[in-house]
Short mmCIF file of N, CA, C and O and ligand atoms in Angstrom, two decimals:
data_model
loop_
_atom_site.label_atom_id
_atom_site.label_comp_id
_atom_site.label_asym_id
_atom_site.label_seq_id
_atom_site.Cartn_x
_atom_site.Cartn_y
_atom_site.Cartn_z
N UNK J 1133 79.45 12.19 65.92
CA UNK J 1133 78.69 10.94 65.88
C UNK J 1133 77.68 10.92 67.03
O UNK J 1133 77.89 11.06 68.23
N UNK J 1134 76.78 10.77 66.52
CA UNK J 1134 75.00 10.99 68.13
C UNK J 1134 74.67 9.61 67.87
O UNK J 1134 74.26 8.92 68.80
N UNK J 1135 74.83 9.02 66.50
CA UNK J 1135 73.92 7.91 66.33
C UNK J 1135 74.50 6.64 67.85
O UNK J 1135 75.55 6.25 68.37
N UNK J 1136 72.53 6.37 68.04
CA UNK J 1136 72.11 5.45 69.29
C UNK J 1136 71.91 4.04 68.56
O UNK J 1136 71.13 3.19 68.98
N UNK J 1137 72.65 3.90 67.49
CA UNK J 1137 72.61 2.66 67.23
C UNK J 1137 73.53 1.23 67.92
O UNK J 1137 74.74 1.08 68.06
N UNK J 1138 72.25 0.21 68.28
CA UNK J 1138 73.22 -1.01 69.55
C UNK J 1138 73.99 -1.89 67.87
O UNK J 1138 73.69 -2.00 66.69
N UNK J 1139 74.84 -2.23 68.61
CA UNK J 1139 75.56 -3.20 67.91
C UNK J 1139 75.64 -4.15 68.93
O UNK J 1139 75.70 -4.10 70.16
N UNK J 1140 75.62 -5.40 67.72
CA UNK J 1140 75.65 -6.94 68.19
C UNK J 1140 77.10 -7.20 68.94
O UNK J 1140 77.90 -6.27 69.01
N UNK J 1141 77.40 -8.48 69.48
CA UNK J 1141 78.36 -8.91 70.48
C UNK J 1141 79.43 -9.23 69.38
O UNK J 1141 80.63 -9.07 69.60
N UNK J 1142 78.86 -9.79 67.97
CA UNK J 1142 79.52 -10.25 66.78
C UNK J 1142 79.83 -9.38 65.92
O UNK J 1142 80.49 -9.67 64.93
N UNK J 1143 79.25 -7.77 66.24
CA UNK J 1143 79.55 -6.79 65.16
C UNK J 1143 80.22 -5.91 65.35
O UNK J 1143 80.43 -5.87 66.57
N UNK J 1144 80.89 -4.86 64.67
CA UNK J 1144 81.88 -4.26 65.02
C UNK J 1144 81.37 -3.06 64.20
O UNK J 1144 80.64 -3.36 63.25
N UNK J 1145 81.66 -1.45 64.46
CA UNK J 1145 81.67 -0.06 63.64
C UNK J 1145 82.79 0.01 62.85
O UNK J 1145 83.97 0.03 63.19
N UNK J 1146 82.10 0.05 61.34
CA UNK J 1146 83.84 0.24 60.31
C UNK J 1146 84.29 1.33 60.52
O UNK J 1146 83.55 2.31 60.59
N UNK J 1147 86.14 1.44 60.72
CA UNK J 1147 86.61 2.31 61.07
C UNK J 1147 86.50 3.49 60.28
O UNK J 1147 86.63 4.58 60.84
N UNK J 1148 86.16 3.38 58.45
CA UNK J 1148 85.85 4.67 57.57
C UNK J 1148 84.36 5.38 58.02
O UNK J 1148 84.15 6.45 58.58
N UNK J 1149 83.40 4.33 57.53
CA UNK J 1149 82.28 5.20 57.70
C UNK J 1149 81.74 5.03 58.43
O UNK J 1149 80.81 5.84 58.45
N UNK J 1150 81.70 3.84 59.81
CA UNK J 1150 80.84 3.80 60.93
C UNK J 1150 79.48 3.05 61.06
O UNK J 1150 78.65 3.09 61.97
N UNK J 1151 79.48 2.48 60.13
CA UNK J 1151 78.40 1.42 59.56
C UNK J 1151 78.77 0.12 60.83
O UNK J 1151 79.72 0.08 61.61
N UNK J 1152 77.51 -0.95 60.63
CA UNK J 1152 77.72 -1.77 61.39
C UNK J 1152 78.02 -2.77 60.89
O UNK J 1152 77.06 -3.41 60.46
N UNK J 1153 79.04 -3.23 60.75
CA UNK J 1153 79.49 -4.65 60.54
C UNK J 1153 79.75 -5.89 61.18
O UNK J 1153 79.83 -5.85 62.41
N UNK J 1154 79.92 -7.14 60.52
CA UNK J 1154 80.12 -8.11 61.42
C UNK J 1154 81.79 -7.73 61.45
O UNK J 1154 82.62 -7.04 60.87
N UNK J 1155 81.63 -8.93 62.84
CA UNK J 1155 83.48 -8.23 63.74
C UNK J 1155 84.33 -9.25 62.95
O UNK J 1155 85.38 -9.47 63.55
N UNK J 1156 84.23 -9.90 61.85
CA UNK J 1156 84.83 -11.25 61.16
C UNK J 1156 85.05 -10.28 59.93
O UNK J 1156 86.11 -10.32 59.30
N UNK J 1157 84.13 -9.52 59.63
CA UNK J 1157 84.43 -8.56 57.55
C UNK J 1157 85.79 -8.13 57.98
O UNK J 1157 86.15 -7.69 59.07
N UNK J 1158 86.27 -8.28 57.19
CA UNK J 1158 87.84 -7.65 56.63
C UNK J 1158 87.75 -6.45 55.78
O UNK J 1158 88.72 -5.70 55.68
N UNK J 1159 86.60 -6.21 55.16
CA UNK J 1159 85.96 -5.55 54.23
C UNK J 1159 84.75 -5.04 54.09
O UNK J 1159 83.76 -5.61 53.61
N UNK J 1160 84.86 -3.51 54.69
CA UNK J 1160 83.45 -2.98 55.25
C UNK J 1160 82.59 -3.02 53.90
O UNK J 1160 83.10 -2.57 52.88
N UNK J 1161 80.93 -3.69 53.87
CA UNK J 1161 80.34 -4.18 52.61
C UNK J 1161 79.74 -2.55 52.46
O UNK J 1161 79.47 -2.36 51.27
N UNK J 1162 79.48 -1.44 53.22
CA UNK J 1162 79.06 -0.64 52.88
C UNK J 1162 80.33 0.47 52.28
O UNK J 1162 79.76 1.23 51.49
N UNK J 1163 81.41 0.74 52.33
CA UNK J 1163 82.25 1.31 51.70
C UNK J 1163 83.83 0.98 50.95
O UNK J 1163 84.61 1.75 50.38
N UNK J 1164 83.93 -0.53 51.24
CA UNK J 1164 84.65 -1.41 50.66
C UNK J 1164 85.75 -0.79 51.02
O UNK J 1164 86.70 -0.46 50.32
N UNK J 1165 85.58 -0.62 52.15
CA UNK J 1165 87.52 0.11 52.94
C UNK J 1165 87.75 -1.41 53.99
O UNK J 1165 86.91 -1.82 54.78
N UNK J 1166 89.04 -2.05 53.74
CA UNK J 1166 90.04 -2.66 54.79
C UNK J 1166 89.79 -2.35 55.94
O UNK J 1166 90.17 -1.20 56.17
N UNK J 1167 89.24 -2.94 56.95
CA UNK J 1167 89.56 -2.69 58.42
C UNK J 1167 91.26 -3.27 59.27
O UNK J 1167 92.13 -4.14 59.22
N UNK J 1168 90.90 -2.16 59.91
CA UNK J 1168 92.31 -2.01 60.14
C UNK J 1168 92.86 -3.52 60.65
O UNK J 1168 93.53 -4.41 60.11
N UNK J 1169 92.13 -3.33 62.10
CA UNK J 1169 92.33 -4.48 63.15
C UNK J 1169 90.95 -4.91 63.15
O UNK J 1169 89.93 -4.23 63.24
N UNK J 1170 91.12 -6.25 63.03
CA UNK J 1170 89.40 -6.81 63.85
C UNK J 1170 88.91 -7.02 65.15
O UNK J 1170 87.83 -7.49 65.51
N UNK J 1171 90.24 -6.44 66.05
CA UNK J 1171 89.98 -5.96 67.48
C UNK J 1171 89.73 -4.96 67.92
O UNK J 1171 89.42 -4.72 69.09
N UNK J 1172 89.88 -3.90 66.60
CA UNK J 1172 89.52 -1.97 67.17
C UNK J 1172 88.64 -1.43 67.89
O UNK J 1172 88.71 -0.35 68.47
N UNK J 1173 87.57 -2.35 67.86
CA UNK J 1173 86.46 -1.77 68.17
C UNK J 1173 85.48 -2.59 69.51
O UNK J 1173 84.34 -2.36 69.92
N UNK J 1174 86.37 -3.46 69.88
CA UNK J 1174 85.70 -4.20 70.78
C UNK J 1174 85.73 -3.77 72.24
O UNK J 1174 85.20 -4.32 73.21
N UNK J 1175 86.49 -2.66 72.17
CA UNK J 1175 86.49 -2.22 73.03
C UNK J 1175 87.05 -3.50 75.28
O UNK J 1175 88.09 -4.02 75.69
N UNK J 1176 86.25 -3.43 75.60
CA UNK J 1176 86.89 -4.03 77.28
C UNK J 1176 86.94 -5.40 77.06
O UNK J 1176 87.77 -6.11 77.64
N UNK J 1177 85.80 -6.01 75.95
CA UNK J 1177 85.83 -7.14 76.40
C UNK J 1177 86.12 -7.96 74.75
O UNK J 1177 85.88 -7.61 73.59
N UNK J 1178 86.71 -9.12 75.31
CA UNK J 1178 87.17 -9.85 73.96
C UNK J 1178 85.98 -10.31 73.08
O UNK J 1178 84.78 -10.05 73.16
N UNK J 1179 86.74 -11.10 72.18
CA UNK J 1179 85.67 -11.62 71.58
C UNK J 1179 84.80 -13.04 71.72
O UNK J 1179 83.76 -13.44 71.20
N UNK J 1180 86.08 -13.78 73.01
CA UNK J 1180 84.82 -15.00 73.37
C UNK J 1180 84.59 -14.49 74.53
O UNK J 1180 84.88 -15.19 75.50
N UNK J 1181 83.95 -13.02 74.82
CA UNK J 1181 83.25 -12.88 75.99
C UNK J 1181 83.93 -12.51 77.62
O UNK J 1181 83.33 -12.23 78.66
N UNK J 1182 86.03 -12.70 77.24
CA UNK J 1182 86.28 -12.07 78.60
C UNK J 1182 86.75 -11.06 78.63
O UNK J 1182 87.39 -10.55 77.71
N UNK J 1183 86.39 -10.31 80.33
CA UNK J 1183 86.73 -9.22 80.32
C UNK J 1183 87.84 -8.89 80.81
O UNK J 1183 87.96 -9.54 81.84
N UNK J 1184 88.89 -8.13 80.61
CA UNK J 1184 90.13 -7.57 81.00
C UNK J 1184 89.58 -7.29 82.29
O UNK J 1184 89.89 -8.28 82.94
N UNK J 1185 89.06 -6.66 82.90
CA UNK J 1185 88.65 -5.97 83.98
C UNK J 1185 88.89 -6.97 84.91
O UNK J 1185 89.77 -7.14 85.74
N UNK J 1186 87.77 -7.69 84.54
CA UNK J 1186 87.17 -9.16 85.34
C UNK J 1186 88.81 -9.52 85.87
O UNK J 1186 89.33 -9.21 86.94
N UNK J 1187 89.36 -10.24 84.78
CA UNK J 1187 90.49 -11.08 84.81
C UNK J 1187 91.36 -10.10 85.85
O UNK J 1187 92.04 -10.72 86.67
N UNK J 1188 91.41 -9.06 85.90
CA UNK J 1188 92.63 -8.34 86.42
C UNK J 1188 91.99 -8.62 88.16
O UNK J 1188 92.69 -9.10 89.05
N UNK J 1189 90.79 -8.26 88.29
CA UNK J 1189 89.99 -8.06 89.70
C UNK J 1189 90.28 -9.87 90.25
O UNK J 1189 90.86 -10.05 91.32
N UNK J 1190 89.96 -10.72 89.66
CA UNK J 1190 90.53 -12.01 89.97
C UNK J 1190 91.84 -12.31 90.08
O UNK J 1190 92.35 -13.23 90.73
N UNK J 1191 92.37 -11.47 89.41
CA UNK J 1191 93.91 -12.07 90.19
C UNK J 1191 94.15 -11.47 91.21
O UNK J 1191 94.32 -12.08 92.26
N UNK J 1192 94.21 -10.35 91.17
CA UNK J 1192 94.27 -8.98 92.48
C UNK J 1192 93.73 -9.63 93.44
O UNK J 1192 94.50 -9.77 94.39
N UNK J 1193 92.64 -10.11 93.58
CA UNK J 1193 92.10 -10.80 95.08
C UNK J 1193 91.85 -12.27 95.09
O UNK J 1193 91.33 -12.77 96.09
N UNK J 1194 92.15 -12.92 94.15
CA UNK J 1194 91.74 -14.40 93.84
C UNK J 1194 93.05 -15.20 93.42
O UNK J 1194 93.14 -16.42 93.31
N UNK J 1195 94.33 -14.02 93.16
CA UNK J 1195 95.23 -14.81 92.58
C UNK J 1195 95.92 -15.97 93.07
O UNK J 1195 96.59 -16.88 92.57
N UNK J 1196 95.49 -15.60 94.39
CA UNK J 1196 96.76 -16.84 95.04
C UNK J 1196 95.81 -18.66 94.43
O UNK J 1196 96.62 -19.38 93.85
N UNK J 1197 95.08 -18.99 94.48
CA UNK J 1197 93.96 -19.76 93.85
C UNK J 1197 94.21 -20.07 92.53
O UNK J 1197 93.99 -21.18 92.05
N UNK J 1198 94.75 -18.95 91.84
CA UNK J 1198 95.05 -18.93 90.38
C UNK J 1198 93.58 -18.79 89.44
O UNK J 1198 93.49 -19.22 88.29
N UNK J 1199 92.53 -18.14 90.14
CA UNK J 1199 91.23 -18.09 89.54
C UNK J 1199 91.03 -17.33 88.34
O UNK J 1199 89.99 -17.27 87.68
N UNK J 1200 92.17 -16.70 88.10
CA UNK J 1200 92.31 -15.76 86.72
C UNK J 1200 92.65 -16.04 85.90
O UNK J 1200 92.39 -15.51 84.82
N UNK J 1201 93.85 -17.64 86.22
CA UNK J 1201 94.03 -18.58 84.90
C UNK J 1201 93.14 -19.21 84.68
O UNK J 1201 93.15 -19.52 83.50
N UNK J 1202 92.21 -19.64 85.26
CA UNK J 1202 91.34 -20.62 85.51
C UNK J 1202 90.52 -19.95 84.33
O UNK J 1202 90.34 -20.61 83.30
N UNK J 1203 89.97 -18.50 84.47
CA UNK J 1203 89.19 -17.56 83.96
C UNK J 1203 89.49 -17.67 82.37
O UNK J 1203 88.73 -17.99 81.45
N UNK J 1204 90.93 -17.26 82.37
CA UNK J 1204 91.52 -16.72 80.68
C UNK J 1204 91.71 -18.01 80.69
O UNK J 1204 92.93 -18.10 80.87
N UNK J 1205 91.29 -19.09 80.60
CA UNK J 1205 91.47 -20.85 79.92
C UNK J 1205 92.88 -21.11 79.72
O UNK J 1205 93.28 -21.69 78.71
N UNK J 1206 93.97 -20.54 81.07
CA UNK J 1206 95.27 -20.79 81.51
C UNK J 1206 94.78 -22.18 82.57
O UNK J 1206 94.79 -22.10 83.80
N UNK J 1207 94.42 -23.29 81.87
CA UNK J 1207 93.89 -24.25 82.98
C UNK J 1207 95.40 -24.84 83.87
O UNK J 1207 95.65 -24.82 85.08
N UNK J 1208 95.98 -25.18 83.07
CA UNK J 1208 97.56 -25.85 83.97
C UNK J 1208 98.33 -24.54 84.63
O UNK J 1208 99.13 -24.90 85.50
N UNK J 1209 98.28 -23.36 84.46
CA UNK J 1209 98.96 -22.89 85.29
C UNK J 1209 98.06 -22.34 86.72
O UNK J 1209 98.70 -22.04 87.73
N UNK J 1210 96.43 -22.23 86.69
CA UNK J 1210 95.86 -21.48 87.11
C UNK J 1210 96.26 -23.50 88.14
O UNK J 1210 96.89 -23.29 89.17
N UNK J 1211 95.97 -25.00 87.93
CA UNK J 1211 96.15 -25.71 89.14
C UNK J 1211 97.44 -25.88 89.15
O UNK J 1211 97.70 -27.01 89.54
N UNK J 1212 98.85 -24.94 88.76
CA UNK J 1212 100.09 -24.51 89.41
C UNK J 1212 100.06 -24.05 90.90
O UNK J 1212 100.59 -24.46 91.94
N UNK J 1213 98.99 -22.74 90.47
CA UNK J 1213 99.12 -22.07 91.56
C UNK J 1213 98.14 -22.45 92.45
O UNK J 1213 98.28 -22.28 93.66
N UNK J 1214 96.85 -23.12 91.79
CA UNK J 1214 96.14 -23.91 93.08
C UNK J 1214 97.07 -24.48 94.32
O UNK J 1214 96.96 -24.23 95.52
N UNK J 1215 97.93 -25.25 93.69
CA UNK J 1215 98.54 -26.34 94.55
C UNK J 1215 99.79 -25.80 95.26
O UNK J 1215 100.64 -26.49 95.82
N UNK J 1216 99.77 -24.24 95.13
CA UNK J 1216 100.94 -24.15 95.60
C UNK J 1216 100.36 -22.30 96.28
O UNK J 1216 100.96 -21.22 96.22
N UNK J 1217 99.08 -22.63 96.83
CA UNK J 1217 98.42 -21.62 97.10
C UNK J 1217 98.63 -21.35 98.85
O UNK J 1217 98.14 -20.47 99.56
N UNK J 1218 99.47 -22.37 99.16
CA UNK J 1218 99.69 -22.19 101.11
C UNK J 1218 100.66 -21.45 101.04
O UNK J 1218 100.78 -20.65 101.97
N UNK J 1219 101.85 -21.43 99.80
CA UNK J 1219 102.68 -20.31 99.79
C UNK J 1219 102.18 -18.78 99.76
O UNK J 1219 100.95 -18.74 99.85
N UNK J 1220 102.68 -17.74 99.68
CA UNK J 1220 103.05 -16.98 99.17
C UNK J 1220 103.03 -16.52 97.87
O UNK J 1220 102.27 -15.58 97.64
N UNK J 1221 103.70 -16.99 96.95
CA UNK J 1221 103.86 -17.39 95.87
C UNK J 1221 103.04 -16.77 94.89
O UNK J 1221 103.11 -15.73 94.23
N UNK J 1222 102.19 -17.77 95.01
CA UNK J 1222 100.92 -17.66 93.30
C UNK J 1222 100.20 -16.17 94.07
O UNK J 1222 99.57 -15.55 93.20
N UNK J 1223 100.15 -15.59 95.19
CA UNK J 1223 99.39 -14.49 95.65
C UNK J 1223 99.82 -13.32 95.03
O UNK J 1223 99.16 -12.48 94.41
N UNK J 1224 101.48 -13.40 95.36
CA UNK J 1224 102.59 -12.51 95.04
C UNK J 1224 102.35 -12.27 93.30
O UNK J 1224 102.18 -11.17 92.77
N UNK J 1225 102.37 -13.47 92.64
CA UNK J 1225 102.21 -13.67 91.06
C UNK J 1225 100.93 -13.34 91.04
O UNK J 1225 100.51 -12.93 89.96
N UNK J 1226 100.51 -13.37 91.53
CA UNK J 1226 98.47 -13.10 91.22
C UNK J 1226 98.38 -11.76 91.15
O UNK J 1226 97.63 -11.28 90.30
N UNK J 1227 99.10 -10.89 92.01
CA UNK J 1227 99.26 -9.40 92.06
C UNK J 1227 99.55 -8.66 90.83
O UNK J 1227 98.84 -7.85 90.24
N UNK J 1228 101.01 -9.19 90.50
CA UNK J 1228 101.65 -8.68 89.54
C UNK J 1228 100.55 -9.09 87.98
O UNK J 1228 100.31 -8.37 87.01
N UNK J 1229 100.15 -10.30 88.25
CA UNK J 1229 99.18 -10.64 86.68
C UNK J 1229 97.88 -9.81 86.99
O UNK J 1229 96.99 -9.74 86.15
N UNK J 1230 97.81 -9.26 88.03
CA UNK J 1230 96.53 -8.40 87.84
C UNK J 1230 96.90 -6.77 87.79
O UNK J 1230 95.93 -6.02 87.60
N UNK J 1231 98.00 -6.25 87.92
CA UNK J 1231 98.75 -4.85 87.36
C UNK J 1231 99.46 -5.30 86.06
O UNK J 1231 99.83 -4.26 85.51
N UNK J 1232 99.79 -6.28 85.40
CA UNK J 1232 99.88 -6.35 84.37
C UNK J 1232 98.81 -6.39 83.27
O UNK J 1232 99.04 -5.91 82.16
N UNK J 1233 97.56 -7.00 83.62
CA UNK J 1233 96.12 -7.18 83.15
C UNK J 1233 95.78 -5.79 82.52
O UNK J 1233 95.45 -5.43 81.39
N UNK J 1234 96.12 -4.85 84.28
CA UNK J 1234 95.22 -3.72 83.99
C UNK J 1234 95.82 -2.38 83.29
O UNK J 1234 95.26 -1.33 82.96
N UNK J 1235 97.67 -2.98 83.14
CA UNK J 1235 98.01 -1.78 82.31
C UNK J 1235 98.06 -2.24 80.86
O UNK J 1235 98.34 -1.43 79.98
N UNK J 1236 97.75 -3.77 80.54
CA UNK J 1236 97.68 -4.07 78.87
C UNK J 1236 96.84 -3.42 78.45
O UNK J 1236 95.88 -3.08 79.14
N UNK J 1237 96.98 -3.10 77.25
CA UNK J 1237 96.08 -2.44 75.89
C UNK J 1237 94.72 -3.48 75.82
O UNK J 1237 94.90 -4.68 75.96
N UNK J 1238 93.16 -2.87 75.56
CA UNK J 1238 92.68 -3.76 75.31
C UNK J 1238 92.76 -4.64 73.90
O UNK J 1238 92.13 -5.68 73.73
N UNK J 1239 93.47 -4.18 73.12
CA UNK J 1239 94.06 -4.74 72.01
C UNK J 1239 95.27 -6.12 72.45
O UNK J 1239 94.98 -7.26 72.09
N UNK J 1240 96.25 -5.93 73.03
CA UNK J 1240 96.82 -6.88 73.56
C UNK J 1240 95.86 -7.95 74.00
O UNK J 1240 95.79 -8.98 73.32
N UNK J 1241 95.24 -7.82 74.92
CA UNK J 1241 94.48 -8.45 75.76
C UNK J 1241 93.59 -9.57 74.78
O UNK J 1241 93.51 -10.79 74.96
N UNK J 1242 93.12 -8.95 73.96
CA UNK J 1242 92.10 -9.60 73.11
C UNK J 1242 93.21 -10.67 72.08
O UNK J 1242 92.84 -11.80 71.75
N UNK J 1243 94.38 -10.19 71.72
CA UNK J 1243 95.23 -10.90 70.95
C UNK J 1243 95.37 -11.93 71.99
O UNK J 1243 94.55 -12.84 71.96
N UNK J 1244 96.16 -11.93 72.78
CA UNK J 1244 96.42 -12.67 73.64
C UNK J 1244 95.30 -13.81 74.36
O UNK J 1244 95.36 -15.04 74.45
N UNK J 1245 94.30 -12.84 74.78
CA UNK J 1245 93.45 -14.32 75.88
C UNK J 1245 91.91 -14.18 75.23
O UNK J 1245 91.10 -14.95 75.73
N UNK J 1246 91.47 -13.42 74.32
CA UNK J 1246 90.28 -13.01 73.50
C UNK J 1246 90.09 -13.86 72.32
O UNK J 1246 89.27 -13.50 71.47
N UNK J 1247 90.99 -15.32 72.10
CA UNK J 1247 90.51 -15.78 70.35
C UNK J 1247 90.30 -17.22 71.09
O UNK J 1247 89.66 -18.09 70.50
N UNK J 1248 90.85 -17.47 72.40
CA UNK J 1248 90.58 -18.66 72.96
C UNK J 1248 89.39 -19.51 73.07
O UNK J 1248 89.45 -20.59 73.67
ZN1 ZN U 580 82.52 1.34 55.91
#
C-alpha cells in the first residue's frame, strides 16, 4: 500500500479493500464487505477527538488535580481528586491511571472514553 491518500477525522480505510469510508458505514459501499470494528482504524485518537497519549501524560504529571478525568469527561471523579489533592492519594492514583492509559489497547481506549 504507497497510496498518499488523507482521510477525514470522520472516515475510516475498509478493512477488505482500503477504500475510504465514513467511520459510521458498517458496510464498505465500495465492496460491500462488513467492517469488522468501527474502531480499527482510528488508530491514537478516539472518535470525539481524545487522545490516549494526552490522557495518559495528564495523569502521569497532572494526576494528583485529577486533570485526566477532567480530560476523558470523568467530571465527578476528576473534583474527587481535586479536593483531595493535598493528599497523596489522587497523585499515587494519577500514576497508576496514567500506566494503565498507556498499556490499554487503542481499541479499549476508544470503547471506553472515545464515544463520550
Ligand atoms: Zn471495501
Amino acid at each position: 500500500m504507497s497510496e498518499t491518500v488523507q482521510k477525514g477525522l470522520d472516515e475510516k480505510f475498509c478493512s477488505e479493500c482500503g477504500s475510504i469510508i465514513k467511520a459510521k458505514a458498517e458496510i464498505c459501499p465500495k465492496c460491500g464487505v462488513r467492517q469488522a470494528s468501527s474502531f480499527a482504524n482510528l488508530g491514537a485518537v478516539a472518535p470525539n477527538g481524545k487522545s490516549k497519549l494526552a490522557a495518559a501524560l495528564f495523569a502521569l504529571f497532572l494526576g494528583s488535580f485529577g486533570i485526566h478525568k477532567f480530560y476523558l469527561k470523568r467530571v465527578g471523579m476528576g473534583i474527587l481528586y481535586l479536593l483531595f489533592c493535598w493528599t497523596f492519594i489522587p497523585a499515587a492514583l494519577g500514576f497508576i491511571d496514567g500506566i494503565l492509559l498507556l498499556i490499554m489497547s487503542d481499541e479499549d481506549f476508544n470503547r471506553k472514553y472515545g464515544t463520550i
